[in-house]
Amino acid sequence: MKKIVVLTGAGMSVESGLKTFRDADGLWEEYPVAQVATHEGWEADPTLVTNFYNMLRRKCWDVKPNEGHRLVAELEKYYDVTVVTQNVDNLHEMAGSSKVIHLHGELMKVCSSRDVDDPRYIQMLTPDNCEVVPGTKAGDGSLLRPYIVFFGEAVPNITLAAEEAQTADIFIIIGTSMAVYPAAGLIHYVRPGIPVYLIDPNPVKVGSGVIQIQKGASEGMRELMKMLRL
């Protein structure tokens, strides 16, 4: 079975009604990014950061995957599909995608603030239990923090994502400006001659040979399915 690797960014979830912290104005849901998405912001006011992510989770449970998410999941009928996403929502999983690599963390999880990636202290939250009381501790005694890769922190899953990109028979990029590294560098791991499709309503500067579909996620995925004769 041929392999597709799909790289998705904020534009994938915008149609579902979720904002991105990568917006040019430096605000995420009206909060300064430095205050809610950096380690310094967390250290300065963990209560504010905890409550901010509680609010985001409540919003996330109210949104649904859009047609673009569903069509990405549908690719699994015909291909071995891995989704690599820069988004912290779980809309790909909700739409039915079975292999999803999150580069920037997962909104629905919390973890130790002493060792973010210690699996013993990573907890999955549920719709009826999606809020963390400020001051709640992880199993190691440190404060529970959002399982989010803050700006300036290492991206632990980038190596895994690069390995996936190297094995792709088709590489699809959806809803990203290709300006945020290290995710934008994944295209360089795709083998020469492999078809690369980019779906975004805005023109994106990428290397030659990339087939650009200048549409939103859902409309663009519909067009790509036709191009792939699915």
JSON list of C-alpha atoms in Angstrom, two decimals:
[
{"chain": "A", "resi": 1, "resn": "MET", "atom": "CA", "xyz": [0.00, 0.00, 0.00]},
{"chain": "A", "resi": 2, "resn": "LYS", "atom": "CA", "xyz": [1.37, 3.42, -0.96]},
{"chain": "A", "resi": 3, "resn": "LYS", "atom": "CA", "xyz": [2.11, 5.87, 1.81]},
{"chain": "A", "resi": 4, "resn": "ILE", "atom": "CA", "xyz": [0.78, 9.40, 2.17]},
{"chain": "A", "resi": 5, "resn": "VAL", "atom": "CA", "xyz": [2.18, 11.84, 4.73]},
{"chain": "A", "resi": 6, "resn": "VAL", "atom": "CA", "xyz": [-0.02, 14.88, 5.40]},
{"chain": "A", "resi": 7, "resn": "LEU", "atom": "CA", "xyz": [1.44, 17.96, 7.11]},
{"chain": "A", "resi": 8, "resn": "THR", "atom": "CA", "xyz": [-1.26, 20.25, 8.51]},
{"chain": "A", "resi": 9, "resn": "GLY", "atom": "CA", "xyz": [-1.15, 23.71, 10.03]},
{"chain": "A", "resi": 10, "resn": "ALA", "atom": "CA", "xyz": [-3.59, 26.23, 11.48]},
{"chain": "A", "resi": 11, "resn": "GLY", "atom": "CA", "xyz": [-5.50, 26.61, 8.21]},
{"chain": "A", "resi": 12, "resn": "MET", "atom": "CA", "xyz": [-6.72, 23.03, 8.66]},
{"chain": "A", "resi": 13, "resn": "SER", "atom": "CA", "xyz": [-8.73, 23.95, 11.76]},
{"chain": "A", "resi": 14, "resn": "VAL", "atom": "CA", "xyz": [-9.77, 27.51, 10.92]},
{"chain": "A", "resi": 15, "resn": "GLU", "atom": "CA", "xyz": [-12.90, 26.26, 9.12]},
{"chain": "A", "resi": 16, "resn": "SER", "atom": "CA", "xyz": [-13.90, 24.53, 12.36]},
{"chain": "A", "resi": 17, "resn": "GLY", "atom": "CA", "xyz": [-13.74, 27.86, 14.16]},
{"chain": "A", "resi": 18, "resn": "LEU", "atom": "CA", "xyz": [-10.42, 27.56, 16.01]},
{"chain": "A", "resi": 19, "resn": "LYS", "atom": "CA", "xyz": [-7.91, 30.38, 16.05]},
{"chain": "A", "resi": 20, "resn": "THR", "atom": "CA", "xyz": [-4.17, 29.93, 15.91]},
{"chain": "A", "resi": 21, "resn": "PHE", "atom": "CA", "xyz": [-1.45, 31.35, 18.10]},
{"chain": "A", "resi": 22, "resn": "ARG", "atom": "CA", "xyz": [0.66, 31.89, 14.97]},
{"chain": "A", "resi": 23, "resn": "ASP", "atom": "CA", "xyz": [-1.39, 34.88, 13.86]},
{"chain": "A", "resi": 24, "resn": "ALA", "atom": "CA", "xyz": [0.65, 37.90, 12.83]},
{"chain": "A", "resi": 25, "resn": "ASP", "atom": "CA", "xyz": [-0.79, 40.14, 15.54]},
{"chain": "A", "resi": 26, "resn": "GLY", "atom": "CA", "xyz": [0.92, 38.13, 18.28]},
{"chain": "A", "resi": 27, "resn": "LEU", "atom": "CA", "xyz": [-2.37, 37.44, 20.06]},
{"chain": "A", "resi": 28, "resn": "TRP", "atom": "CA", "xyz": [-3.99, 34.08, 20.70]},
{"chain": "A", "resi": 29, "resn": "GLU", "atom": "CA", "xyz": [-7.66, 34.35, 21.67]},
{"chain": "A", "resi": 30, "resn": "GLU", "atom": "CA", "xyz": [-6.92, 38.00, 22.65]},
{"chain": "A", "resi": 31, "resn": "TYR", "atom": "CA", "xyz": [-4.03, 37.08, 24.96]},
{"chain": "A", "resi": 32, "resn": "PRO", "atom": "CA", "xyz": [-0.40, 38.03, 24.19]},
{"chain": "A", "resi": 33, "resn": "VAL", "atom": "CA", "xyz": [1.38, 34.88, 23.01]},
{"chain": "A", "resi": 34, "resn": "ALA", "atom": "CA", "xyz": [4.34, 35.60, 25.32]},
{"chain": "A", "resi": 35, "resn": "GLN", "atom": "CA", "xyz": [1.97, 35.44, 28.29]},
{"chain": "A", "resi": 36, "resn": "VAL", "atom": "CA", "xyz": [0.28, 32.11, 27.50]},
{"chain": "A", "resi": 37, "resn": "ALA", "atom": "CA", "xyz": [2.56, 30.14, 25.16]},
{"chain": "A", "resi": 38, "resn": "THR", "atom": "CA", "xyz": [6.09, 30.55, 26.53]},
{"chain": "A", "resi": 39, "resn": "HIS", "atom": "CA", "xyz": [7.93, 28.96, 29.44]},
{"chain": "A", "resi": 40, "resn": "GLU", "atom": "CA", "xyz": [8.54, 32.45, 30.85]},
{"chain": "A", "resi": 41, "resn": "GLY", "atom": "CA", "xyz": [4.80, 33.13, 30.79]},
{"chain": "A", "resi": 42, "resn": "TRP", "atom": "CA", "xyz": [4.14, 29.87, 32.61]},
{"chain": "A", "resi": 43, "resn": "GLU", "atom": "CA", "xyz": [6.76, 30.62, 35.27]},
{"chain": "A", "resi": 44, "resn": "ALA", "atom": "CA", "xyz": [5.40, 34.15, 35.76]},
{"chain": "A", "resi": 45, "resn": "ASP", "atom": "CA", "xyz": [1.75, 33.18, 36.19]},
{"chain": "A", "resi": 46, "resn": "PRO", "atom": "CA", "xyz": [0.88, 29.47, 36.08]},
{"chain": "A", "resi": 47, "resn": "THR", "atom": "CA", "xyz": [-2.67, 30.21, 37.25]},
{"chain": "A", "resi": 48, "resn": "LEU", "atom": "CA", "xyz": [-3.34, 32.48, 34.25]},
{"chain": "A", "resi": 49, "resn": "VAL", "atom": "CA", "xyz": [-1.85, 29.92, 31.84]},
{"chain": "A", "resi": 50, "resn": "THR", "atom": "CA", "xyz": [-3.79, 27.03, 33.39]},
{"chain": "A", "resi": 51, "resn": "ASN", "atom": "CA", "xyz": [-7.06, 28.96, 33.12]},
{"chain": "A", "resi": 52, "resn": "PHE", "atom": "CA", "xyz": [-6.29, 30.00, 29.54]},
{"chain": "A", "resi": 53, "resn": "TYR", "atom": "CA", "xyz": [-5.91, 26.36, 28.44]},
{"chain": "A", "resi": 54, "resn": "ASN", "atom": "CA", "xyz": [-9.03, 25.40, 30.41]},
{"chain": "A", "resi": 55, "resn": "MET", "atom": "CA", "xyz": [-10.89, 27.98, 28.29]},
{"chain": "A", "resi": 56, "resn": "LEU", "atom": "CA", "xyz": [-9.36, 26.62, 25.08]},
{"chain": "A", "resi": 57, "resn": "ARG", "atom": "CA", "xyz": [-10.39, 23.06, 25.95]},
{"chain": "A", "resi": 58, "resn": "ARG", "atom": "CA", "xyz": [-13.96, 24.13, 26.57]},
{"chain": "A", "resi": 59, "resn": "LYS", "atom": "CA", "xyz": [-13.95, 25.78, 23.12]},
{"chain": "A", "resi": 60, "resn": "CYS", "atom": "CA", "xyz": [-12.39, 22.73, 21.53]},
{"chain": "A", "resi": 61, "resn": "TRP", "atom": "CA", "xyz": [-15.09, 20.38, 22.77]},
{"chain": "A", "resi": 62, "resn": "ASP", "atom": "CA", "xyz": [-17.66, 22.64, 21.12]},
{"chain": "A", "resi": 63, "resn": "VAL", "atom": "CA", "xyz": [-16.14, 22.43, 17.63]},
{"chain": "A", "resi": 64, "resn": "LYS", "atom": "CA", "xyz": [-16.33, 19.63, 15.12]},
{"chain": "A", "resi": 65, "resn": "PRO", "atom": "CA", "xyz": [-13.94, 18.38, 12.44]},
{"chain": "A", "resi": 66, "resn": "ASN", "atom": "CA", "xyz": [-14.60, 20.02, 9.08]},
{"chain": "A", "resi": 67, "resn": "GLU", "atom": "CA", "xyz": [-14.87, 18.30, 5.71]},
{"chain": "A", "resi": 68, "resn": "GLY", "atom": "CA", "xyz": [-11.12, 18.70, 5.19]},
{"chain": "A", "resi": 69, "resn": "HIS", "atom": "CA", "xyz": [-10.39, 16.67, 8.33]},
{"chain": "A", "resi": 70, "resn": "ARG", "atom": "CA", "xyz": [-12.88, 14.02, 7.24]},
{"chain": "A", "resi": 71, "resn": "LEU", "atom": "CA", "xyz": [-11.39, 13.74, 3.74]},
{"chain": "A", "resi": 72, "resn": "VAL", "atom": "CA", "xyz": [-7.87, 13.36, 5.18]},
{"chain": "A", "resi": 73, "resn": "ALA", "atom": "CA", "xyz": [-9.22, 10.50, 7.32]},
{"chain": "A", "resi": 74, "resn": "GLU", "atom": "CA", "xyz": [-10.92, 9.01, 4.24]},
{"chain": "A", "resi": 75, "resn": "LEU", "atom": "CA", "xyz": [-7.53, 8.68, 2.50]},
{"chain": "A", "resi": 76, "resn": "GLU", "atom": "CA", "xyz": [-6.92, 5.71, 4.83]},
{"chain": "A", "resi": 77, "resn": "LYS", "atom": "CA", "xyz": [-9.31, 3.67, 2.68]},
{"chain": "A", "resi": 78, "resn": "TYR", "atom": "CA", "xyz": [-6.76, 3.80, -0.13]},
{"chain": "A", "resi": 79, "resn": "TYR", "atom": "CA", "xyz": [-3.36, 4.56, 1.43]},
{"chain": "A", "resi": 80, "resn": "ASP", "atom": "CA", "xyz": [-1.22, 4.08, 4.50]},
{"chain": "A", "resi": 81, "resn": "VAL", "atom": "CA", "xyz": [-1.63, 7.59, 5.96]},
{"chain": "A", "resi": 82, "resn": "THR", "atom": "CA", "xyz": [0.33, 9.45, 8.64]},
{"chain": "A", "resi": 83, "resn": "VAL", "atom": "CA", "xyz": [-0.81, 12.92, 9.65]},
{"chain": "A", "resi": 84, "resn": "VAL", "atom": "CA", "xyz": [1.83, 15.28, 11.05]},
{"chain": "A", "resi": 85, "resn": "THR", "atom": "CA", "xyz": [0.09, 18.30, 12.56]},
{"chain": "A", "resi": 86, "resn": "GLN", "atom": "CA", "xyz": [1.25, 21.59, 14.01]},
{"chain": "A", "resi": 87, "resn": "ASN", "atom": "CA", "xyz": [-2.19, 21.96, 15.63]},
{"chain": "A", "resi": 88, "resn": "VAL", "atom": "CA", "xyz": [-2.80, 21.21, 19.30]},
{"chain": "A", "resi": 89, "resn": "ASP", "atom": "CA", "xyz": [-6.47, 20.30, 18.81]},
{"chain": "A", "resi": 90, "resn": "ASN", "atom": "CA", "xyz": [-7.63, 16.70, 18.37]},
{"chain": "A", "resi": 91, "resn": "LEU", "atom": "CA", "xyz": [-9.85, 17.28, 15.32]},
{"chain": "A", "resi": 92, "resn": "HIS", "atom": "CA", "xyz": [-7.88, 14.83, 13.14]},
{"chain": "A", "resi": 93, "resn": "GLU", "atom": "CA", "xyz": [-8.48, 12.08, 15.68]},
{"chain": "A", "resi": 94, "resn": "MET", "atom": "CA", "xyz": [-12.16, 13.05, 16.00]},
{"chain": "A", "resi": 95, "resn": "ALA", "atom": "CA", "xyz": [-12.50, 12.81, 12.20]},
{"chain": "A", "resi": 96, "resn": "GLY", "atom": "CA", "xyz": [-11.09, 9.27, 12.24]},
{"chain": "A", "resi": 97, "resn": "SER", "atom": "CA", "xyz": [-7.40, 9.60, 11.38]},
{"chain": "A", "resi": 98, "resn": "SER", "atom": "CA", "xyz": [-5.63, 6.71, 13.11]},
{"chain": "A", "resi": 99, "resn": "LYS", "atom": "CA", "xyz": [-1.96, 7.82, 12.94]},
{"chain": "A", "resi": 100, "resn": "VAL", "atom": "CA", "xyz": [-1.40, 11.42, 14.08]},
{"chain": "A", "resi": 101, "resn": "ILE", "atom": "CA", "xyz": [1.92, 12.94, 15.15]},
{"chain": "A", "resi": 102, "resn": "HIS", "atom": "CA", "xyz": [1.50, 16.20, 17.10]},
{"chain": "A", "resi": 103, "resn": "LEU", "atom": "CA", "xyz": [4.50, 18.51, 16.75]},
{"chain": "A", "resi": 104, "resn": "HIS", "atom": "CA", "xyz": [3.37, 21.26, 19.12]},
{"chain": "A", "resi": 105, "resn": "GLY", "atom": "CA", "xyz": [1.72, 19.17, 21.82]},
{"chain": "A", "resi": 106, "resn": "GLU", "atom": "CA", "xyz": [-1.86, 18.20, 22.59]},
{"chain": "A", "resi": 107, "resn": "LEU", "atom": "CA", "xyz": [-4.42, 20.48, 24.18]},
{"chain": "A", "resi": 108, "resn": "MET", "atom": "CA", "xyz": [-6.34, 17.59, 25.70]},
{"chain": "A", "resi": 109, "resn": "LYS", "atom": "CA", "xyz": [-3.35, 16.41, 27.74]},
{"chain": "A", "resi": 110, "resn": "VAL", "atom": "CA", "xyz": [-1.57, 17.74, 30.80]},
{"chain": "A", "resi": 111, "resn": "CYS", "atom": "CA", "xyz": [1.83, 16.78, 32.16]},
{"chain": "A", "resi": 112, "resn": "SER", "atom": "CA", "xyz": [4.52, 17.36, 34.75]},
{"chain": "A", "resi": 113, "resn": "SER", "atom": "CA", "xyz": [6.11, 20.81, 34.63]},
{"chain": "A", "resi": 114, "resn": "ARG", "atom": "CA", "xyz": [9.39, 19.29, 35.81]},
{"chain": "A", "resi": 115, "resn": "ASP", "atom": "CA", "xyz": [9.67, 16.75, 32.97]},
{"chain": "A", "resi": 116, "resn": "VAL", "atom": "CA", "xyz": [7.12, 17.44, 30.25]},
{"chain": "A", "resi": 117, "resn": "ASP", "atom": "CA", "xyz": [7.69, 14.20, 28.34]},
{"chain": "A", "resi": 118, "resn": "ASP", "atom": "CA", "xyz": [7.76, 11.76, 31.27]},
{"chain": "A", "resi": 119, "resn": "PRO", "atom": "CA", "xyz": [4.96, 9.39, 30.19]},
{"chain": "A", "resi": 120, "resn": "ARG", "atom": "CA", "xyz": [4.15, 8.49, 33.80]},
{"chain": "A", "resi": 121, "resn": "TYR", "atom": "CA", "xyz": [2.70, 11.94, 34.40]},
{"chain": "A", "resi": 122, "resn": "ILE", "atom": "CA", "xyz": [0.95, 12.66, 31.10]},
{"chain": "A", "resi": 123, "resn": "GLN", "atom": "CA", "xyz": [-2.82, 12.63, 31.60]},
{"chain": "A", "resi": 124, "resn": "MET", "atom": "CA", "xyz": [-5.58, 12.69, 28.98]},
{"chain": "A", "resi": 125, "resn": "LEU", "atom": "CA", "xyz": [-8.52, 14.93, 29.88]},
{"chain": "A", "resi": 126, "resn": "THR", "atom": "CA", "xyz": [-12.12, 14.14, 28.93]},
{"chain": "A", "resi": 127, "resn": "PRO", "atom": "CA", "xyz": [-15.06, 16.34, 27.88]},
{"chain": "A", "resi": 128, "resn": "ASP", "atom": "CA", "xyz": [-16.65, 16.08, 31.32]},
{"chain": "A", "resi": 129, "resn": "ASN", "atom": "CA", "xyz": [-13.31, 16.57, 33.07]},
{"chain": "A", "resi": 130, "resn": "CYS", "atom": "CA", "xyz": [-11.40, 19.03, 30.88]},
{"chain": "A", "resi": 131, "resn": "GLU", "atom": "CA", "xyz": [-10.50, 21.70, 33.42]},
{"chain": "A", "resi": 132, "resn": "VAL", "atom": "CA", "xyz": [-7.46, 21.73, 35.67]},
{"chain": "A", "resi": 133, "resn": "VAL", "atom": "CA", "xyz": [-7.77, 23.50, 39.01]},
{"chain": "A", "resi": 134, "resn": "PRO", "atom": "CA", "xyz": [-4.80, 25.90, 39.28]},
{"chain": "A", "resi": 135, "resn": "GLY", "atom": "CA", "xyz": [-2.24, 24.50, 41.69]},
{"chain": "A", "resi": 136, "resn": "THR", "atom": "CA", "xyz": [-3.03, 20.84, 40.90]},
{"chain": "A", "resi": 137, "resn": "LYS", "atom": "CA", "xyz": [0.11, 18.71, 41.09]},
{"chain": "A", "resi": 138, "resn": "ALA", "atom": "CA", "xyz": [1.40, 15.96, 38.85]},
{"chain": "A", "resi": 139, "resn": "GLY", "atom": "CA", "xyz": [2.52, 12.62, 40.30]},
{"chain": "A", "resi": 140, "resn": "ASP", "atom": "CA", "xyz": [6.08, 13.93, 40.76]},
{"chain": "A", "resi": 141, "resn": "GLY", "atom": "CA", "xyz": [4.93, 16.83, 42.92]},
{"chain": "A", "resi": 142, "resn": "SER", "atom": "CA", "xyz": [5.40, 19.53, 40.28]},
{"chain": "A", "resi": 143, "resn": "LEU", "atom": "CA", "xyz": [2.52, 21.65, 38.96]},
{"chain": "A", "resi": 144, "resn": "LEU", "atom": "CA", "xyz": [0.41, 20.09, 36.21]},
{"chain": "A", "resi": 145, "resn": "ARG", "atom": "CA", "xyz": [0.99, 22.11, 33.05]},
{"chain": "A", "resi": 146, "resn": "PRO", "atom": "CA", "xyz": [-0.51, 21.98, 29.56]},
{"chain": "A", "resi": 147, "resn": "TYR", "atom": "CA", "xyz": [1.10, 19.33, 27.34]},
{"chain": "A", "resi": 148, "resn": "ILE", "atom": "CA", "xyz": [2.00, 22.04, 24.84]},
{"chain": "A", "resi": 149, "resn": "VAL", "atom": "CA", "xyz": [5.34, 22.80, 23.21]},
{"chain": "A", "resi": 150, "resn": "PHE", "atom": "CA", "xyz": [5.80, 26.41, 24.26]},
{"chain": "A", "resi": 151, "resn": "PHE", "atom": "CA", "xyz": [7.68, 28.83, 22.01]},
{"chain": "A", "resi": 152, "resn": "GLY", "atom": "CA", "xyz": [11.41, 28.33, 22.47]},
{"chain": "A", "resi": 153, "resn": "GLU", "atom": "CA", "xyz": [11.08, 24.71, 23.62]},
{"chain": "A", "resi": 154, "resn": "ALA", "atom": "CA", "xyz": [12.39, 21.73, 21.66]},
{"chain": "A", "resi": 155, "resn": "VAL", "atom": "CA", "xyz": [9.97, 19.87, 19.36]},
{"chain": "A", "resi": 156, "resn": "PRO", "atom": "CA", "xyz": [10.48, 16.24, 20.45]},
{"chain": "A", "resi": 157, "resn": "ASN", "atom": "CA", "xyz": [8.42, 14.62, 17.68]},
{"chain": "A", "resi": 158, "resn": "ILE", "atom": "CA", "xyz": [10.24, 16.33, 14.79]},
{"chain": "A", "resi": 159, "resn": "THR", "atom": "CA", "xyz": [12.62, 13.36, 14.33]},
{"chain": "A", "resi": 160, "resn": "LEU", "atom": "CA", "xyz": [9.72, 10.93, 14.09]},
{"chain": "A", "resi": 161, "resn": "ALA", "atom": "CA", "xyz": [7.97, 13.26, 11.62]},
{"chain": "A", "resi": 162, "resn": "ALA", "atom": "CA", "xyz": [11.13, 13.52, 9.47]},
{"chain": "A", "resi": 163, "resn": "GLU", "atom": "CA", "xyz": [11.40, 9.72, 9.35]},
{"chain": "A", "resi": 164, "resn": "GLU", "atom": "CA", "xyz": [7.78, 9.55, 8.15]},
{"chain": "A", "resi": 165, "resn": "ALA", "atom": "CA", "xyz": [8.40, 12.22, 5.48]},
{"chain": "A", "resi": 166, "resn": "GLN", "atom": "CA", "xyz": [11.32, 10.20, 4.12]},
{"chain": "A", "resi": 167, "resn": "THR", "atom": "CA", "xyz": [9.05, 7.22, 3.44]},
{"chain": "A", "resi": 168, "resn": "ALA", "atom": "CA", "xyz": [6.20, 9.15, 1.75]},
{"chain": "A", "resi": 169, "resn": "ASP", "atom": "CA", "xyz": [5.04, 8.20, -1.75]},
{"chain": "A", "resi": 170, "resn": "ILE", "atom": "CA", "xyz": [2.85, 11.33, -1.76]},
{"chain": "A", "resi": 171, "resn": "PHE", "atom": "CA", "xyz": [3.35, 14.36, 0.49]},
{"chain": "A", "resi": 172, "resn": "ILE", "atom": "CA", "xyz": [0.42, 16.71, 1.17]},
{"chain": "A", "resi": 173, "resn": "ILE", "atom": "CA", "xyz": [0.65, 20.08, 2.96]},
{"chain": "A", "resi": 174, "resn": "ILE", "atom": "CA", "xyz": [-2.57, 21.75, 4.17]},
{"chain": "A", "resi": 175, "resn": "GLY", "atom": "CA", "xyz": [-3.13, 25.14, 5.78]},
{"chain": "A", "resi": 176, "resn": "THR", "atom": "CA", "xyz": [0.37, 26.24, 6.64]},
{"chain": "A", "resi": 177, "resn": "SER", "atom": "CA", "xyz": [2.52, 29.13, 5.45]},
{"chain": "A", "resi": 178, "resn": "MET", "atom": "CA", "xyz": [5.63, 26.92, 5.57]},
{"chain": "A", "resi": 179, "resn": "ALA", "atom": "CA", "xyz": [7.27, 29.67, 7.62]},
{"chain": "A", "resi": 180, "resn": "VAL", "atom": "CA", "xyz": [7.30, 27.95, 11.04]},
{"chain": "A", "resi": 181, "resn": "TYR", "atom": "CA", "xyz": [10.33, 25.77, 11.72]},
{"chain": "A", "resi": 182, "resn": "PRO", "atom": "CA", "xyz": [11.15, 23.00, 12.31]},
{"chain": "A", "resi": 183, "resn": "ALA", "atom": "CA", "xyz": [7.86, 21.83, 10.70]},
{"chain": "A", "resi": 184, "resn": "ALA", "atom": "CA", "xyz": [8.52, 23.74, 7.47]},
{"chain": "A", "resi": 185, "resn": "GLY", "atom": "CA", "xyz": [11.78, 21.82, 7.03]},
{"chain": "A", "resi": 186, "resn": "LEU", "atom": "CA", "xyz": [9.96, 18.49, 6.70]},
{"chain": "A", "resi": 187, "resn": "ILE", "atom": "CA", "xyz": [9.52, 19.05, 2.96]},
{"chain": "A", "resi": 188, "resn": "HIS", "atom": "CA", "xyz": [13.30, 18.67, 2.58]},
{"chain": "A", "resi": 189, "resn": "TYR", "atom": "CA", "xyz": [13.07, 15.07, 3.80]},
{"chain": "A", "resi": 190, "resn": "VAL", "atom": "CA", "xyz": [10.73, 14.07, 0.97]},
{"chain": "A", "resi": 191, "resn": "ARG", "atom": "CA", "xyz": [12.57, 11.96, -1.62]},
{"chain": "A", "resi": 192, "resn": "PRO", "atom": "CA", "xyz": [13.25, 13.52, -5.04]},
{"chain": "A", "resi": 193, "resn": "GLY", "atom": "CA", "xyz": [10.51, 12.87, -7.57]},
{"chain": "A", "resi": 194, "resn": "ILE", "atom": "CA", "xyz": [7.77, 12.31, -4.97]},
{"chain": "A", "resi": 195, "resn": "PRO", "atom": "CA", "xyz": [4.64, 14.37, -5.74]},
{"chain": "A", "resi": 196, "resn": "VAL", "atom": "CA", "xyz": [4.04, 17.22, -3.28]},
{"chain": "A", "resi": 197, "resn": "TYR", "atom": "CA", "xyz": [0.65, 18.97, -3.07]},
{"chain": "A", "resi": 198, "resn": "LEU", "atom": "CA", "xyz": [0.07, 22.17, -1.10]},
{"chain": "A", "resi": 199, "resn": "ILE", "atom": "CA", "xyz": [-3.46, 23.30, -0.18]},
{"chain": "A", "resi": 200, "resn": "ASP", "atom": "CA", "xyz": [-3.76, 26.87, 1.11]},
{"chain": "A", "resi": 201, "resn": "PRO", "atom": "CA", "xyz": [-5.92, 29.83, 0.08]},
{"chain": "A", "resi": 202, "resn": "ASN", "atom": "CA", "xyz": [-2.84, 32.07, 0.04]},
{"chain": "A", "resi": 203, "resn": "PRO", "atom": "CA", "xyz": [0.14, 31.71, -2.30]},
{"chain": "A", "resi": 204, "resn": "VAL", "atom": "CA", "xyz": [2.97, 29.99, -0.41]},
{"chain": "A", "resi": 205, "resn": "LYS", "atom": "CA", "xyz": [6.65, 30.25, -1.31]},
{"chain": "A", "resi": 206, "resn": "VAL", "atom": "CA", "xyz": [7.93, 26.70, -1.68]},
{"chain": "A", "resi": 207, "resn": "GLY", "atom": "CA", "xyz": [10.37, 24.98, -4.00]},
{"chain": "A", "resi": 208, "resn": "SER", "atom": "CA", "xyz": [9.64, 24.29, -7.63]},
{"chain": "A", "resi": 209, "resn": "GLY", "atom": "CA", "xyz": [7.64, 21.20, -8.48]},
{"chain": "A", "resi": 210, "resn": "VAL", "atom": "CA", "xyz": [5.10, 21.65, -5.68]},
{"chain": "A", "resi": 211, "resn": "ILE", "atom": "CA", "xyz": [1.52, 21.50, -6.99]},
{"chain": "A", "resi": 212, "resn": "GLN", "atom": "CA", "xyz": [-0.37, 24.34, -5.29]},
{"chain": "A", "resi": 213, "resn": "ILE", "atom": "CA", "xyz": [-4.15, 24.23, -4.83]},
{"chain": "A", "resi": 214, "resn": "GLN", "atom": "CA", "xyz": [-5.06, 27.77, -3.75]},
{"chain": "A", "resi": 215, "resn": "LYS", "atom": "CA", "xyz": [-8.16, 26.94, -1.74]},
{"chain": "A", "resi": 216, "resn": "GLY", "atom": "CA", "xyz": [-9.22, 26.34, 1.86]},
{"chain": "A", "resi": 217, "resn": "ALA", "atom": "CA", "xyz": [-8.79, 22.95, 3.52]},
{"chain": "A", "resi": 218, "resn": "SER", "atom": "CA", "xyz": [-12.17, 21.41, 2.66]},
{"chain": "A", "resi": 219, "resn": "GLU", "atom": "CA", "xyz": [-12.46, 22.73, -0.90]},
{"chain": "A", "resi": 220, "resn": "GLY", "atom": "CA", "xyz": [-8.81, 21.96, -1.56]},
{"chain": "A", "resi": 221, "resn": "MET", "atom": "CA", "xyz": [-9.11, 18.40, -0.29]},
{"chain": "A", "resi": 222, "resn": "ARG", "atom": "CA", "xyz": [-12.14, 17.83, -2.53]},
{"chain": "A", "resi": 223, "resn": "GLU", "atom": "CA", "xyz": [-10.06, 18.96, -5.51]},
{"chain": "A", "resi": 224, "resn": "LEU", "atom": "CA", "xyz": [-7.09, 16.81, -4.47]},
{"chain": "A", "resi": 225, "resn": "MET", "atom": "CA", "xyz": [-9.29, 13.71, -4.13]},
{"chain": "A", "resi": 226, "resn": "LYS", "atom": "CA", "xyz": [-10.31, 14.24, -7.77]},
{"chain": "A", "resi": 227, "resn": "MET", "atom": "CA", "xyz": [-6.67, 14.68, -8.82]},
{"chain": "A", "resi": 228, "resn": "LEU", "atom": "CA", "xyz": [-5.83, 11.41, -7.05]},
{"chain": "A", "resi": 229, "resn": "ARG", "atom": "CA", "xyz": [-8.87, 9.83, -8.79]},
{"chain": "A", "resi": 230, "resn": "LEU", "atom": "CA", "xyz": [-10.48, 8.86, -5.47]}
]
